[in-house]
Coordinates of C-alpha atoms in Angstrom, one line a residue:
X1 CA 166.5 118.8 129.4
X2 CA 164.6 121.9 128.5
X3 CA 165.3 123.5 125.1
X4 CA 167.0 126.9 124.1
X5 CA 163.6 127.5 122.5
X6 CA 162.0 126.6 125.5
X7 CA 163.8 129.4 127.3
X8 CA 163.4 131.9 124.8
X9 CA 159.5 131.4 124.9
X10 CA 159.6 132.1 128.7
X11 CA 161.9 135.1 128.5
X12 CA 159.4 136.5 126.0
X13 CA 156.5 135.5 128.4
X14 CA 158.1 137.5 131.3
X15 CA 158.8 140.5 128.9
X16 CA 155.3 140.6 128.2
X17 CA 153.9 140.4 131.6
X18 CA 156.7 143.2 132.4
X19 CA 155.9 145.7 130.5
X20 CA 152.1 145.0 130.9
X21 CA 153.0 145.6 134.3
X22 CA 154.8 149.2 133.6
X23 CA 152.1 150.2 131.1
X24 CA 149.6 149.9 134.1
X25 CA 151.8 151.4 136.4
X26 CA 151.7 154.1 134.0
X27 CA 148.4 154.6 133.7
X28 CA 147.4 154.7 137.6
X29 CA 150.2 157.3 137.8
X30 CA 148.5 159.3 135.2
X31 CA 145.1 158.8 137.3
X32 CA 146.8 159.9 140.1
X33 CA 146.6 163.6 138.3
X34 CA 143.5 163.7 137.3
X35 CA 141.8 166.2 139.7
X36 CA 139.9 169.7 138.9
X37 CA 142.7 172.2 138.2
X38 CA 145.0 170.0 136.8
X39 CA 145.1 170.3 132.7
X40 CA 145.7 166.7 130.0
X41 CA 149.1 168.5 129.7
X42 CA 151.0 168.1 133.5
X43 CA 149.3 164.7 133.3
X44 CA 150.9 164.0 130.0
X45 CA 154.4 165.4 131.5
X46 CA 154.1 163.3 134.6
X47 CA 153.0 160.1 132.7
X48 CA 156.2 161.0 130.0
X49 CA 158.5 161.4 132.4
X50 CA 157.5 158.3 134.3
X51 CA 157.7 156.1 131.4
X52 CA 160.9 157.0 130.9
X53 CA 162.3 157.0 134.4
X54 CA 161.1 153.3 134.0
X55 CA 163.4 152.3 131.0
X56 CA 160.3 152.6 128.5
X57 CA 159.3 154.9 125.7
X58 CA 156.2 156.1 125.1
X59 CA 155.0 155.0 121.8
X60 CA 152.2 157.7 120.6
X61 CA 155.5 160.5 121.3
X62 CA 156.2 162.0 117.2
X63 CA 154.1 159.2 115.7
X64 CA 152.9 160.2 112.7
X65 CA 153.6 163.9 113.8
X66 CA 151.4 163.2 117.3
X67 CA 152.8 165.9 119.7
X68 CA 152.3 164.1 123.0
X69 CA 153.4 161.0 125.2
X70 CA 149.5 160.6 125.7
X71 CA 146.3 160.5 124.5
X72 CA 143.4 162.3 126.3
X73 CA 139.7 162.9 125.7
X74 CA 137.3 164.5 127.6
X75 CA 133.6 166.1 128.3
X76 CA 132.1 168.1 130.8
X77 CA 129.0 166.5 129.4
X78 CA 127.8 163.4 127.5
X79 CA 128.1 165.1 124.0
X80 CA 131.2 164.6 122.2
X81 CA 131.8 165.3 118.5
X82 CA 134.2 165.7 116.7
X83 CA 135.8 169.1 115.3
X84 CA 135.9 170.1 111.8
X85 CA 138.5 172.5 112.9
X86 CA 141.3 170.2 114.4
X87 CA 141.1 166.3 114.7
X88 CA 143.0 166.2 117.4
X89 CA 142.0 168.8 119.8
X90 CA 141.2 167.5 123.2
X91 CA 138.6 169.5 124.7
X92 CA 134.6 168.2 124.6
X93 CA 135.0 167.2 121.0
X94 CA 137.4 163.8 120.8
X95 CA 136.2 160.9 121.2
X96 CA 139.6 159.2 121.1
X97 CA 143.2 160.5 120.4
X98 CA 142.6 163.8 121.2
X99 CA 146.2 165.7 122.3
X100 CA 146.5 166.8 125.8
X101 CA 146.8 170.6 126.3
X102 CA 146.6 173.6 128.8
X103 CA 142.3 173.5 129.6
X104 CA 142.4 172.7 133.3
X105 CA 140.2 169.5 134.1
X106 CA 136.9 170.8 135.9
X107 CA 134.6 169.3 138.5
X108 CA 132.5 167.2 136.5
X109 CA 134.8 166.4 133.6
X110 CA 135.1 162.8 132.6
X111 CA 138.7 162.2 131.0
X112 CA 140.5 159.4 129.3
X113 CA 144.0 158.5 129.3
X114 CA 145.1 156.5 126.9
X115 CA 148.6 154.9 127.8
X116 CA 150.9 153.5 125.0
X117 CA 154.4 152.0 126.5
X118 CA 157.8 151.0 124.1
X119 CA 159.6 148.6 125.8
X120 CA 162.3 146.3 124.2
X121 CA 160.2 145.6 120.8
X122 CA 157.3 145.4 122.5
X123 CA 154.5 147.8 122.8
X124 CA 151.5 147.9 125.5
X125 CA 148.5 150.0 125.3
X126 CA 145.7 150.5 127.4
X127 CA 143.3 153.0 128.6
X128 CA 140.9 153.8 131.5
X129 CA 137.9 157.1 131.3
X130 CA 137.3 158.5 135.2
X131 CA 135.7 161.4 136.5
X132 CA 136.9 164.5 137.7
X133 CA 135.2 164.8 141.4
X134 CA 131.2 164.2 140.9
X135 CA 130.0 163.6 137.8
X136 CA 126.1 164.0 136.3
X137 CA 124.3 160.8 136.0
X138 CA 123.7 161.1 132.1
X139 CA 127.7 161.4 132.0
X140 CA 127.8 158.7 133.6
X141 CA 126.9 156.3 131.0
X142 CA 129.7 156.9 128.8
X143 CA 132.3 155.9 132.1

């Protein structure tokens, strides 16, 4: 006869792998956006609201003050600093965490999403960096 604990472990198991498995869905929903046109902002809307059409939450959302459901970064070429200005801004200067806002994505962009899911105690994050239409070779490199 299997223990209580022995169920418990496998329930937590199948949590895991669950909302592993909605964090990713997620994520290639967000990538599904990402196109020239398109600004960090309708992609952090359509990744909010899929999240929580999905029974999740998504963690980065008013932590810590953060503003957005997301994290994005991106360059339309291979130098990125960051700004003195604000930490946070999104636009050729984050390297990671930046906040998604209203600069459309352009051909030759390279963007991250970085995907952050609540789920039942549990949190999964992951990320992913892909180019917007063709990309320079030197950009490239940091895909």
């Amino acid at each position: 006869m299997l223990s209580s604990r022995f169920w418990k472990h496998i329930a937590c198991v199948l949590l895991i792998l669950f909302i592993k498995q909605l964090a990713r869905r997620a994520l290639d929903h967000g990538h599904s956006k990402v196109k020239p046109g398109v600004t960090t902002d309708e992609i952090d809307r359509a990744v909010h609201n899929f999240i929580i059409e999905n029974g999740g939450y998504p963690s980065p959302l008013n932590y810590h003050g953060f503003p957005k459901s997301i994290c994005t970064y991106f360059s339309a070429d291979s130098t990125c600093i960051l700004s003195n200005d604000n930490p946070f801004r999104s636009v050729n200067e984050v390297i990671c965490h930046g906040i998604p806002d209203d600069r459309p994505l352009e051909e030759g962009d390279i963007v991250n999403l970085d995907i952050s899911v609540y789920y039942k105690g549990m949190h999964a994050d992951l990320n992913e960096t892909y180019c917007v239409g063709k990309v320079d070779p030197d950009s490239l490199y940091l895909v």
